[in-house]
mmCIF file of C-alpha atoms and ligand atoms in Angstrom:
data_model
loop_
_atom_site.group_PDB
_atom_site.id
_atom_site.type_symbol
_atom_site.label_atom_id
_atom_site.label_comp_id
_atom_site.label_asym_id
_atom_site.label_seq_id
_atom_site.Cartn_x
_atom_site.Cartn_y
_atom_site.Cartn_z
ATOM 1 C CA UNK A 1 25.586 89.320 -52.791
ATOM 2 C CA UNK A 2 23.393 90.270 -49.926
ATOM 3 C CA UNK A 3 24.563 89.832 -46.864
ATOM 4 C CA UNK A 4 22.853 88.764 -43.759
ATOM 5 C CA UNK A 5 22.471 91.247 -41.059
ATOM 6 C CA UNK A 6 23.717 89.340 -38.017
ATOM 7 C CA UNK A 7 23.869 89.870 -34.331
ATOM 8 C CA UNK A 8 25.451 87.208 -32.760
ATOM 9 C CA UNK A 9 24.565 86.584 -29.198
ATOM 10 C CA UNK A 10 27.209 84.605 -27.331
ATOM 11 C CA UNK A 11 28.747 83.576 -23.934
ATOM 12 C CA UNK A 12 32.609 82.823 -25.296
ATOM 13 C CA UNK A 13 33.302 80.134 -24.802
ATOM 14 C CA UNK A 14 35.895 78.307 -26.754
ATOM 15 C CA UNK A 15 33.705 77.058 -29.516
ATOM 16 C CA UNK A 16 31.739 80.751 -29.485
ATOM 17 C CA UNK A 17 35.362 82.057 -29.953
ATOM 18 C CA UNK A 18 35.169 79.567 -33.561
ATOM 19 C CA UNK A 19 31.783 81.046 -34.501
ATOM 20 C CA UNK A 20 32.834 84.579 -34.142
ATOM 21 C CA UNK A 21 36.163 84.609 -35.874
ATOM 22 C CA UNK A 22 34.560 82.402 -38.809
ATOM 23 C CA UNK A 23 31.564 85.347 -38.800
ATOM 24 C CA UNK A 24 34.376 87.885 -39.060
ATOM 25 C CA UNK A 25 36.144 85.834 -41.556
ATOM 26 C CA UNK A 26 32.966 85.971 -44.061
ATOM 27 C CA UNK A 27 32.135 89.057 -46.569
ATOM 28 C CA UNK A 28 28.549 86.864 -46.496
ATOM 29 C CA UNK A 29 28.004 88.392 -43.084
ATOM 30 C CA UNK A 30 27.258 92.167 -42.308
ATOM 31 C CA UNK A 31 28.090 91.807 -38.477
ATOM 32 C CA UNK A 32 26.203 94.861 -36.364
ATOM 33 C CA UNK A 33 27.692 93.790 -32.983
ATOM 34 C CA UNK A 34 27.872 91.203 -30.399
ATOM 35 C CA UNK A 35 25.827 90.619 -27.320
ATOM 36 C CA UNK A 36 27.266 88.842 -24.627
ATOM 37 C CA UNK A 37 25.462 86.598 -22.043
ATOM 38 C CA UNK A 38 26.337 84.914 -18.894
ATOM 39 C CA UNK A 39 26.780 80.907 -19.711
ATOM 40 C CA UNK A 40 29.795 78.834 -20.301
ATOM 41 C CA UNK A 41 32.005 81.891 -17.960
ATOM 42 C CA UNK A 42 30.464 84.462 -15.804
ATOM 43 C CA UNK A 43 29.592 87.963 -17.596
ATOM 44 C CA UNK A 44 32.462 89.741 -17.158
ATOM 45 C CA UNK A 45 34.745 86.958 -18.304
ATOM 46 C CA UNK A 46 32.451 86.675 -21.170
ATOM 47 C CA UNK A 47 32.854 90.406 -22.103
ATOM 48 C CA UNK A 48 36.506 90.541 -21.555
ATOM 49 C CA UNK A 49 36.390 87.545 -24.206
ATOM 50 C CA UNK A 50 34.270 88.922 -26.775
ATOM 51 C CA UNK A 51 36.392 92.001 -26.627
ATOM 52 C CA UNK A 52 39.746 90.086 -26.792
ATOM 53 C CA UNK A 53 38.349 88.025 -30.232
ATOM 54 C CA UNK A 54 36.912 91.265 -32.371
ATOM 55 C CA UNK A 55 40.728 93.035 -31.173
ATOM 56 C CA UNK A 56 42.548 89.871 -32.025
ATOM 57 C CA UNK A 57 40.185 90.031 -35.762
ATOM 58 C CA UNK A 58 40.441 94.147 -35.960
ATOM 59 C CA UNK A 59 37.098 94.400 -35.589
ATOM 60 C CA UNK A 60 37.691 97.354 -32.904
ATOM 61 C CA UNK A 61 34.752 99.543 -33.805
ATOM 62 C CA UNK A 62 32.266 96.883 -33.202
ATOM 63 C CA UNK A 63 29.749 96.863 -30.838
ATOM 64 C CA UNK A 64 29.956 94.589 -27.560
ATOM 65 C CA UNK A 65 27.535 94.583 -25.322
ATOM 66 C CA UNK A 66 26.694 93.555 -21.991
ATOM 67 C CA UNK A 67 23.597 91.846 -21.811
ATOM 68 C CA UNK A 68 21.581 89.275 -18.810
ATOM 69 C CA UNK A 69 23.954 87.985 -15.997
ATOM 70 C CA UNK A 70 21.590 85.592 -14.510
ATOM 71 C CA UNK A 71 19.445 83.194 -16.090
ATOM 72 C CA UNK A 72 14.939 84.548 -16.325
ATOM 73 C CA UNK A 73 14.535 82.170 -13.005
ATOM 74 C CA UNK A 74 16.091 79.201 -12.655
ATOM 75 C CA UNK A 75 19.637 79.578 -10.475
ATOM 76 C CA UNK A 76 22.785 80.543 -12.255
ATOM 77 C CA UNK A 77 24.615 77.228 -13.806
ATOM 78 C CA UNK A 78 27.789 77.967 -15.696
ATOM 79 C CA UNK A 79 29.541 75.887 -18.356
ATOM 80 C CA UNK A 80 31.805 73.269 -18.039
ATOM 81 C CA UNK A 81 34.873 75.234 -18.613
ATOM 82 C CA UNK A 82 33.446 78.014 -16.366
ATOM 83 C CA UNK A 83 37.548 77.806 -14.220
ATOM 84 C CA UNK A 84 38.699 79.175 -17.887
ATOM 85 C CA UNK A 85 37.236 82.405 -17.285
ATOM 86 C CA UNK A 86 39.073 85.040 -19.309
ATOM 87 C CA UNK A 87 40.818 83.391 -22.107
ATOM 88 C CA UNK A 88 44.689 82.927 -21.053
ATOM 89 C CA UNK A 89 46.620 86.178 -22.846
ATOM 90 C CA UNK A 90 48.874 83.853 -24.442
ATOM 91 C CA UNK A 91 46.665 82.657 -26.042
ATOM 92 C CA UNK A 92 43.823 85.177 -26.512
ATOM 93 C CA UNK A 93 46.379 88.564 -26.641
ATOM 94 C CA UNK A 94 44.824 91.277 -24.284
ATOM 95 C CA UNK A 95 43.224 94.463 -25.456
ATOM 96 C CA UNK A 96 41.973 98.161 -24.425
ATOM 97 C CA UNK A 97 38.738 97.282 -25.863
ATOM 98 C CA UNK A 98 35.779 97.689 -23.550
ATOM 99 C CA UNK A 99 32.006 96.869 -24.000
ATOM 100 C CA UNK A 100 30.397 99.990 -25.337
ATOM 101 C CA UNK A 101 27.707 101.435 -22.044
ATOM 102 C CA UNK A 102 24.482 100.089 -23.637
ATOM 103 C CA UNK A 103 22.274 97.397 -22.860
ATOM 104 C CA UNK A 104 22.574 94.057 -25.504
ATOM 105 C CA UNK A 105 18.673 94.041 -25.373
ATOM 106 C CA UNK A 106 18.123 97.545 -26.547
ATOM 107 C CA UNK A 107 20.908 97.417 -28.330
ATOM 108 C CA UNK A 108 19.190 94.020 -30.242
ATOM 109 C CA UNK A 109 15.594 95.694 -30.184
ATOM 110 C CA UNK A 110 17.127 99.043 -32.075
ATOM 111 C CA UNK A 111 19.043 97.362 -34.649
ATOM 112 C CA UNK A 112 15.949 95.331 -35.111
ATOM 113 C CA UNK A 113 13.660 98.173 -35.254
ATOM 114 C CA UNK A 114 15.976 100.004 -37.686
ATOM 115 C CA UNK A 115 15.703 96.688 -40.279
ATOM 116 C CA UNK A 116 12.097 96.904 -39.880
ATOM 117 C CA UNK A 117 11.576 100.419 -40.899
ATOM 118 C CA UNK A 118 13.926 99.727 -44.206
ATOM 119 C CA UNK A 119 11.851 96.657 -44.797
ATOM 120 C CA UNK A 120 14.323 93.740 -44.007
ATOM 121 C CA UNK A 121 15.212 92.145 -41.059
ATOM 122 C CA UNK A 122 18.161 90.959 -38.759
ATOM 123 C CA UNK A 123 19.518 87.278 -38.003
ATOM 124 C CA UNK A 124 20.088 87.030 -34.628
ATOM 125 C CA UNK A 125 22.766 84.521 -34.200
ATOM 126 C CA UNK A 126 22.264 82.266 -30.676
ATOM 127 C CA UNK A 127 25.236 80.538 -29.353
ATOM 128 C CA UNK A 128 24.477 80.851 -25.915
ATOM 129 C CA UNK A 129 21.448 80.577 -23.205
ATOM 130 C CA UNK A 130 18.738 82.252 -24.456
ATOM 131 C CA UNK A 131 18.258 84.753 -21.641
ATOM 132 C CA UNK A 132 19.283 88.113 -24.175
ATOM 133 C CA UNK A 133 16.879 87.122 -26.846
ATOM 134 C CA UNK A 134 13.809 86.180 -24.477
ATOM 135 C CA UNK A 135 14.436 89.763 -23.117
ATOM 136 C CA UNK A 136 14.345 91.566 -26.205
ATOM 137 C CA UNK A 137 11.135 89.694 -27.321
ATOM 138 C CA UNK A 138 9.115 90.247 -24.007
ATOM 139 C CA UNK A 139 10.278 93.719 -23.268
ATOM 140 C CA UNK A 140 9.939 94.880 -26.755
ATOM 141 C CA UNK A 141 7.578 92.834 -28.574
ATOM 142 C CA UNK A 142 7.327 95.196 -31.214
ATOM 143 C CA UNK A 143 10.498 94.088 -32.471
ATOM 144 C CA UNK A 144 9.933 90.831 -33.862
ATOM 145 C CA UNK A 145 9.095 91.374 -37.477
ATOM 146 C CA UNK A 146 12.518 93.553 -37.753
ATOM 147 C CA UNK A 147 14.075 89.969 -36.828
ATOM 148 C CA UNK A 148 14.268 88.122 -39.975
ATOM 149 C CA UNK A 149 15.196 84.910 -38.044
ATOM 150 C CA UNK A 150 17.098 83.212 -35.938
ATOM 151 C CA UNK A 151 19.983 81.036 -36.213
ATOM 152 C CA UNK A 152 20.492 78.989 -33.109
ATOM 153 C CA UNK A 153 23.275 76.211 -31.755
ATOM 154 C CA UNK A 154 20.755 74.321 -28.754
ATOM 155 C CA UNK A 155 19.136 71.670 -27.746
ATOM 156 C CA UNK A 156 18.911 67.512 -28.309
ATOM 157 C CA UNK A 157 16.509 65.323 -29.897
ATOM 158 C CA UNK A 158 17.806 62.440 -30.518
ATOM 159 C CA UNK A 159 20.846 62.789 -29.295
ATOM 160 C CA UNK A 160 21.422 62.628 -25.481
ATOM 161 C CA UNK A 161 21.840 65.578 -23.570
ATOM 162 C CA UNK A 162 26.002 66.857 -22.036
ATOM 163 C CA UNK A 163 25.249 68.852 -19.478
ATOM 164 C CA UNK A 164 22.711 66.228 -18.109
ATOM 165 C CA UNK A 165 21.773 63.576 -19.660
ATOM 166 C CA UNK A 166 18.566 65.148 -20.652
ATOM 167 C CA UNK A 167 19.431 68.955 -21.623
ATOM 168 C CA UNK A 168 22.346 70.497 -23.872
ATOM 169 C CA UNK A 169 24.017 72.843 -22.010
ATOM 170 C CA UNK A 170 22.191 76.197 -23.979
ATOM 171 C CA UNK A 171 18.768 75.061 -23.114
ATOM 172 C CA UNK A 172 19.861 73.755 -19.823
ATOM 173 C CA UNK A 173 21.312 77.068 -18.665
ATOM 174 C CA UNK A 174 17.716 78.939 -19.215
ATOM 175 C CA UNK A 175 14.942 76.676 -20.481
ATOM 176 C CA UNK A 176 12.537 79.365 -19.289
ATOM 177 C CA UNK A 177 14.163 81.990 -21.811
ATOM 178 C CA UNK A 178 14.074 79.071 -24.694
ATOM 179 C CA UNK A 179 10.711 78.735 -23.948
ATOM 180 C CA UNK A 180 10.277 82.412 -24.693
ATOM 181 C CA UNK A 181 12.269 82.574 -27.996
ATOM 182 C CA UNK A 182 10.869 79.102 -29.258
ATOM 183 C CA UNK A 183 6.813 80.247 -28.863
ATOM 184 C CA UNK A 184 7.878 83.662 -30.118
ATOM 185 C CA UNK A 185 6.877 82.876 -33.893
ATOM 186 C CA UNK A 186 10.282 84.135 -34.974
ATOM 187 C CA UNK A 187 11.762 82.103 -37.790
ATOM 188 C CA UNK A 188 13.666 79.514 -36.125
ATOM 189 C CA UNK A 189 16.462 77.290 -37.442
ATOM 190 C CA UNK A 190 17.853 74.944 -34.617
ATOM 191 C CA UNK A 191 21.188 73.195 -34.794
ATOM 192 C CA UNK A 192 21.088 71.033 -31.953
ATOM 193 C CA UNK A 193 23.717 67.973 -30.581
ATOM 194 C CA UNK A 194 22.313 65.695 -32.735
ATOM 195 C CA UNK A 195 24.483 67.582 -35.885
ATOM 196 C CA UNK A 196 27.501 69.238 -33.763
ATOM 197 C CA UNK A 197 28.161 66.016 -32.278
ATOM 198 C CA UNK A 198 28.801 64.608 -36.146
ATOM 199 C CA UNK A 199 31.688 66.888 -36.723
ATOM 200 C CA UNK A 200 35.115 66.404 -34.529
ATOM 201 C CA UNK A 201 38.014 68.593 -34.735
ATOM 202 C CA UNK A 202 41.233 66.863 -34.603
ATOM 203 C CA UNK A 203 44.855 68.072 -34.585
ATOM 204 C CA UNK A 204 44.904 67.842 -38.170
ATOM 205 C CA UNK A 205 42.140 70.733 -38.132
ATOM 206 C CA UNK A 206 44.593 72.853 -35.300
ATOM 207 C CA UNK A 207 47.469 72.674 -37.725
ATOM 208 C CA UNK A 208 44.660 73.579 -41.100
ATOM 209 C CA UNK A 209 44.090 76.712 -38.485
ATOM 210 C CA UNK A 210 47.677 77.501 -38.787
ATOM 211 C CA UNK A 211 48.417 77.165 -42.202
ATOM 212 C CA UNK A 212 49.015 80.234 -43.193
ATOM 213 C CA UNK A 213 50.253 82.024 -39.899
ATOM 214 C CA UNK A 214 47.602 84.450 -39.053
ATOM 215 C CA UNK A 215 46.947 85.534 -35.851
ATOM 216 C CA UNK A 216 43.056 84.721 -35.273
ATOM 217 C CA UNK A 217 44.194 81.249 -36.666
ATOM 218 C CA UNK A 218 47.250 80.546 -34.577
ATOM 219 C CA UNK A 219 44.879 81.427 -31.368
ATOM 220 C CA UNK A 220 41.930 79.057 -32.805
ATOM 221 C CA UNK A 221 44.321 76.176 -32.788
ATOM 222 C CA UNK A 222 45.507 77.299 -29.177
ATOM 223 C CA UNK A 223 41.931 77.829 -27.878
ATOM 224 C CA UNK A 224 41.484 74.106 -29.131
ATOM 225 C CA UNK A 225 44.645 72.468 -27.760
ATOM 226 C CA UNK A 226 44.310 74.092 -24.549
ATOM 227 C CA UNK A 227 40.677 72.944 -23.799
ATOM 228 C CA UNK A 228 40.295 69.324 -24.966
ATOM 229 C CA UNK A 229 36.561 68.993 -26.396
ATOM 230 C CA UNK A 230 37.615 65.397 -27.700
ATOM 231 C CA UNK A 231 36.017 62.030 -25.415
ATOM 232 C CA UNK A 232 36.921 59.247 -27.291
ATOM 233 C CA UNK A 233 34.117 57.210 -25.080
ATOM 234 C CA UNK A 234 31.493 59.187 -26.193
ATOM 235 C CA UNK A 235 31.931 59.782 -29.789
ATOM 236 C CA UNK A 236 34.104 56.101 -30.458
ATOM 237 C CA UNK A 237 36.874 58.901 -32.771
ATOM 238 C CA UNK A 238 39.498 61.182 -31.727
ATOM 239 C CA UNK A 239 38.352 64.797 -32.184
ATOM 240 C CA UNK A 240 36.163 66.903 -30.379
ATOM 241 C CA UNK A 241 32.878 69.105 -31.572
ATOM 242 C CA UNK A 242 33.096 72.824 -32.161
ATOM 243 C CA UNK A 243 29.179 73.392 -31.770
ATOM 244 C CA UNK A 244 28.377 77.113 -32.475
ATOM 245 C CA UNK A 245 30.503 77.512 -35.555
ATOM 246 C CA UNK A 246 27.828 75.573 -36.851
ATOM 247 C CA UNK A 247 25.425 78.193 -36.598
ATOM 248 C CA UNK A 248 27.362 80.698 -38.409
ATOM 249 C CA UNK A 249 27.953 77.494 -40.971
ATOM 250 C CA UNK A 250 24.728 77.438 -41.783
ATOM 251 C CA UNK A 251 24.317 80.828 -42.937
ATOM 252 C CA UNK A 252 27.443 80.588 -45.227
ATOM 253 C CA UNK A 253 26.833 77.412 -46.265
ATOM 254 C CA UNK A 254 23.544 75.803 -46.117
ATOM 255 C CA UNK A 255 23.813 73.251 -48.767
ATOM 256 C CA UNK A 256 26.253 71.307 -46.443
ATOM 257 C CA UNK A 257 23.580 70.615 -44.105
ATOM 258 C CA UNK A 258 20.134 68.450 -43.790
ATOM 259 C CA UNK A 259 17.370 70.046 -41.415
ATOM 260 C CA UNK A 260 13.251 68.817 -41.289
ATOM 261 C CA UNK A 261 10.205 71.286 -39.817
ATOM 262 C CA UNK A 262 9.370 70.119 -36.428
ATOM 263 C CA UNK A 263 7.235 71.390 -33.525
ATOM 264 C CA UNK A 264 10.136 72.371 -31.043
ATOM 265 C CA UNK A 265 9.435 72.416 -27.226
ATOM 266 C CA UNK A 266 11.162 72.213 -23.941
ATOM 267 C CA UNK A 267 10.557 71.559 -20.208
ATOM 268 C CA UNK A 268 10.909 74.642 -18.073
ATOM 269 C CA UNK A 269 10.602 73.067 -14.285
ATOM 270 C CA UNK A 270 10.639 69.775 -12.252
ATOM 271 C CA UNK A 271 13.546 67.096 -12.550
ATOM 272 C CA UNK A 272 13.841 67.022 -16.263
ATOM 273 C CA UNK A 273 13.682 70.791 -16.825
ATOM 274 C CA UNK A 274 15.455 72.081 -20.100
ATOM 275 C CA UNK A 275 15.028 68.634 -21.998
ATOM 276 C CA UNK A 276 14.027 69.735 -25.192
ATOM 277 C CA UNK A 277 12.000 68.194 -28.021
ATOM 278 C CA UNK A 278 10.715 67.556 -31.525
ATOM 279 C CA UNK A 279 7.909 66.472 -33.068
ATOM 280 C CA UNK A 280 8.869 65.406 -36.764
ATOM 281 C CA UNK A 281 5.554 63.338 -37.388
ATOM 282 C CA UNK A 282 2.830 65.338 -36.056
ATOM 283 C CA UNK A 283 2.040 63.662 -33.487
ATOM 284 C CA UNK A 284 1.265 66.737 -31.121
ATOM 285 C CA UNK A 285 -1.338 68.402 -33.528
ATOM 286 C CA UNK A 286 1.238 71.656 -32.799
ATOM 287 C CA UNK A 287 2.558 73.516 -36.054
ATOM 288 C CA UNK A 288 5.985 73.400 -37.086
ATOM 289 C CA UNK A 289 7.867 76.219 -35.100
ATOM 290 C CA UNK A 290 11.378 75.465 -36.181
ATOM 291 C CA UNK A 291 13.726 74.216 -38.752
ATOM 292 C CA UNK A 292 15.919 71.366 -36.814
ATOM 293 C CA UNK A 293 19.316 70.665 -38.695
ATOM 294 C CA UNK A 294 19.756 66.843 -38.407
ATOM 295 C CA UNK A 295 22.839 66.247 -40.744
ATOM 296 C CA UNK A 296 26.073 67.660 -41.928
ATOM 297 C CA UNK A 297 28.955 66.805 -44.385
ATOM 298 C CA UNK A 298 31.443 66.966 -41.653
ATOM 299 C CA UNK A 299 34.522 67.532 -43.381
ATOM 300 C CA UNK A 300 32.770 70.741 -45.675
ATOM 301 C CA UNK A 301 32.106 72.013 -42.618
ATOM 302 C CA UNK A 302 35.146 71.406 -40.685
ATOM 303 C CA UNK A 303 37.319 72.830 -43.966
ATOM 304 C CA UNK A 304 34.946 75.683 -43.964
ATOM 305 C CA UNK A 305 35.726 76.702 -40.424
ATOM 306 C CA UNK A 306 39.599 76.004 -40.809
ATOM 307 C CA UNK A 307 40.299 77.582 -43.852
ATOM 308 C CA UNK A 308 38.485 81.055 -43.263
ATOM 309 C CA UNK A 309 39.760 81.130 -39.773
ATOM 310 C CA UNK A 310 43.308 80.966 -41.393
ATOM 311 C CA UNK A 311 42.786 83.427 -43.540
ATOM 312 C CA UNK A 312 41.414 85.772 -41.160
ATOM 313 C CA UNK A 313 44.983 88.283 -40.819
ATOM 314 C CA UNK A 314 46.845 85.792 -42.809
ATOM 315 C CA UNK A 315 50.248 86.546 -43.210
ATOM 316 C CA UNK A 316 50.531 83.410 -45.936
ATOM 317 C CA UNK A 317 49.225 81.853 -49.067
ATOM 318 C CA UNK A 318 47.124 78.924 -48.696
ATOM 319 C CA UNK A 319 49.136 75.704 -48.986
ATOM 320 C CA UNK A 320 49.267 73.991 -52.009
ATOM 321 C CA UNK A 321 45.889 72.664 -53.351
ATOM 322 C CA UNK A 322 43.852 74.272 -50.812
ATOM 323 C CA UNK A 323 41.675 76.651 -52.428
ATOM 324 C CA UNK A 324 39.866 79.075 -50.148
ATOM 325 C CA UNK A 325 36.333 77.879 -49.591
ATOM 326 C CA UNK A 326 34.048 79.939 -51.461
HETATM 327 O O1 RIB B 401 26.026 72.726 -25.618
HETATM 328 C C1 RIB B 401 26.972 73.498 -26.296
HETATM 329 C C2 RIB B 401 26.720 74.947 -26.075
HETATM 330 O O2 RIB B 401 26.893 75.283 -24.693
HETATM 331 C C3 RIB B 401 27.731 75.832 -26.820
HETATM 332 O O3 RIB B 401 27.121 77.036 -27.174
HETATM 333 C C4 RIB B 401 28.796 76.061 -25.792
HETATM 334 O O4 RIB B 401 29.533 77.252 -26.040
HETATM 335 C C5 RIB B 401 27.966 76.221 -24.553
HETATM 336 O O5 RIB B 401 27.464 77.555 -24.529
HETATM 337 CA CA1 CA B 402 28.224 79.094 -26.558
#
């Protein structure tokens, strides 16, 4: 099997927390390291998190490290959840680990360089603002063919925006650095709201976390409890998305999803800045620039997530007629 060469580039975040156990969970993925960026919780918070997850997953030789604190230009607009902060240590244990002294956008351009010179490439894994990745690409251009692609939870199409009613919260947080990474030329695979929104994680999915008692599992299920995602009003079900597992989905298991080339674009200033948008048809006489996921079997996904989670330091069988997902 070869495995993709991933980076994952995160501000965690409760549903970054999903997408980097279920990464850690999956022999598919070869993970180099993780670079953190300021977005749903300040830097440090993020780093502190990051750290706590690859501890909790014994992952404790893996490279976290700090990257932007700030959006490019726009001010500084944290997530939703920014009062969590650090996770809660009863929930998230806490650990020695620290962030290793390097920059996250050297630390991307080298491991991209290195893929270049053996002939391959890297997947750089976006589940946060874009601020790491627009850095990498402007301050070391050179870089971008040692990127095979990238692999990124943002944006809405036709789906309205969260965070306001015209931007999801990654694009929203640094539409300036989006704009960067989406005119880049990079391979681009976009999983926007329009797909996360289609899959809701219920208490019946906290318990499938559980199942067999392991440790990343048991504090997946807690992450979930303790910060409601559900809003019955919005999505007329109980359950609540988990958007950047997706990403990571996607990699393991693209068959469970739908996407269509699009021109991709996004508004960097003035009221509406960090609406994004798509043109499917052509219309704009611009060349597809992205791969926009616009469907997913939600519950191959959601078993996907659950059962590798619980398997990650498993201290149990899987139940009865639950296979692990291949
Ligand atoms: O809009 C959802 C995205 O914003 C997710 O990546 C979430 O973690 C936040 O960063
Ligand atoms: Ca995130």
């Amino acid at each position: 099997m070869s495995r993709h060469q991933v980076i994952i580039d995160t501000d965690p975040g409760v549903d970054d927390a999903a997408a980097i156990l279920l990464a850690m969970a999956s022999p598919e993925i070869d993970l180099l390291g993780i670079s953190v960026v300021a977005g749903n919780v300040g830097l440090e918070a993020s780093l502190v998190n990051a750290c706590k997850l690859a501890a909790l997953a014994g992952y404790c030789n893996l490279p976290v490290l700090a990257g932007a604190s700030r959006p490019l230009i726009r001010e500084p607009v944290l997530g939703k959840y920014a009062h969590v902060g650090r996770f809660a240590d009863d929930l998230v244990p806490p650990t020695d680990l620290v962030p290793q002294p390097d920059s996250a956008i050297r630390f991307i351009a080298e491991r991209a360089r290195e893929a270049a010179r053996r002939g391959g490439g890297i997947t750089l894994c976006a589940i946060g603002p874009l601020t790491n990745i627009a850095l990498a690409l402007r301050l070391h251009p050179e870089v971008a063919p040692g990127i095979r692609q990238i692999v990124m939870m943002g944006g809405a199409f036709a789906a309205l925006g969260h965070r306001t009613p015209w931007s999801e919260y990654n694009i929203h947080a640094d539409p300036h650095a989006a704009d960067v990474v989406w005119r880049s030329g990079v391979p681009l695979t976009l999983l926007p709201l329009d797909v996360t929104f289609q899959a809701l994680f219920t208490e019946a999915d906290f318990s499938a976390f559980e199942a067999r008692d392991g440790v990343c599992g048991r504090a997946m299920a807690e992450l979930l409890r303790a910060y409601d995602r559900s809003d019955e009003k919005r999505f007329g079900r109980p359950g609540g998305p988990v958007h950047d597992a997706m990403a990571v989905a996607w990699l393991l298991r693209p068959e469970l999803f739908h996407g269509r080339e699009a021109a991709v674009g996004v508004t960097t200033c003035g009221p509406t800045a960090g609406h994004s948008w798509a043109d499917f048809h052509g219309v704009t006489g611009q060349s597809p620039n992205a791969h926009v996921i616009d469907a997913v079997d939600e519950a191959g996904y959601r078993r996907l997530v659950t059962e590798r989670i619980a398997g990650l330091g498993a201290t149990r069988e899987a139940p009865e007629g639950r296979e692990i997902v291949a």
